[in-house]
Amino acid sequence: MAKYALWYFKPEYGNYATFDTNVPVSRLADLGFDYIIVLHALGKDGEYGQVPMSGYSYEDGYNDARQLAQWLEQEVNPDLPYLVEIPVLVKDDKEQWELFKNSNYTIKPAVRGIDYWKGWVDGIYTNTGGLQRGFYWNLEFPWQVVRGIVYENDISALSSKIMGWGEEFIWIPPAHEGINLEHTDIKRLSKYFTYVFAQPNYYQGETTDFKKWFNIFKSFKKRAPLGQSFHRNGV
């Protein structure tokens, strides 16, 4: 199984910047990683903000993605094959999620939409070099379809587009033992992704017993339809 490194950047003044604490991408191969997943960090209380968004159209998504792609190719110059996030939400802050929860999941977070996402993946794909190998769906929320934030058909359409290029499509939802996994979208959506890496998220769960979590998830995985790719993320 290939090893994926999560490599974070931050939005800054309408463009992007790296963190001084980042391990240089040139060293990640020496640390044993095979792929980089490039994704933005919100920062504490959203201090860095969301990936810049110029509008909701295909053209807006394409142009926003082109800006990130050119920054990655020119400023970061990854030495390993890499995947780039697809920004799902218009914004992602604590107040928005609290409102969503307290409204009994009726006041939903705003999303950028399928036209924007299609433009985004085209903008990344056509403005990067041969080391760009796929995409990361950055909405980790494991109930995103059942709670009505996004539509399954939209994820399916993006999956067909990305996999039609022979690229990977990755999702990393939380799946700690405090969650009733059968009531999540993990099985429902897994067929659209190359890999689904499950996060134990011990800090949100009820125990630090990794063996207990692994057995729970292993049992859940066995009950999944054949052909779906589930993997644990030991972070």
Short mmCIF file of C-alpha atoms in Angstrom, two decimals, residues 4 35 41 48 57 65-66 80 84 95 98 101 105 113 120 129 141 150 167 170 174 182 198 232:
data_model
loop_
_atom_site.label_atom_id
_atom_site.label_comp_id
_atom_site.label_asym_id
_atom_site.label_seq_id
_atom_site.Cartn_x
_atom_site.Cartn_y
_atom_site.Cartn_z
CA TYR A 4 0.35 9.40 1.52
CA TYR A 35 2.36 10.56 -2.63
CA ALA A 41 -5.20 24.60 6.63
CA TYR A 48 -6.17 31.54 7.50
CA SER A 57 -19.54 29.06 -12.15
CA ALA A 65 -7.83 26.19 -9.58
CA ARG A 66 -5.44 27.49 -12.20
CA LEU A 80 6.58 13.37 -5.60
CA VAL A 84 -4.90 18.29 -4.82
CA GLU A 95 -20.13 28.98 13.97
CA GLU A 98 -22.74 24.86 15.35
CA LYS A 101 -26.08 21.09 14.43
CA TYR A 105 -29.26 19.83 10.46
CA GLY A 113 -21.57 23.45 -6.30
CA TRP A 120 -11.83 23.23 -10.40
CA GLY A 129 2.60 18.77 -14.82
CA PHE A 141 -18.05 14.98 7.36
CA VAL A 150 -23.92 17.57 -1.00
CA GLU A 167 -6.32 9.54 -11.61
CA ILE A 170 -9.43 10.10 -2.07
CA PRO A 174 -13.70 10.30 10.63
CA GLU A 182 -23.80 1.98 9.64
CA ALA A 198 -10.88 6.03 7.91
CA ARG A 232 -7.53 2.72 8.15
#
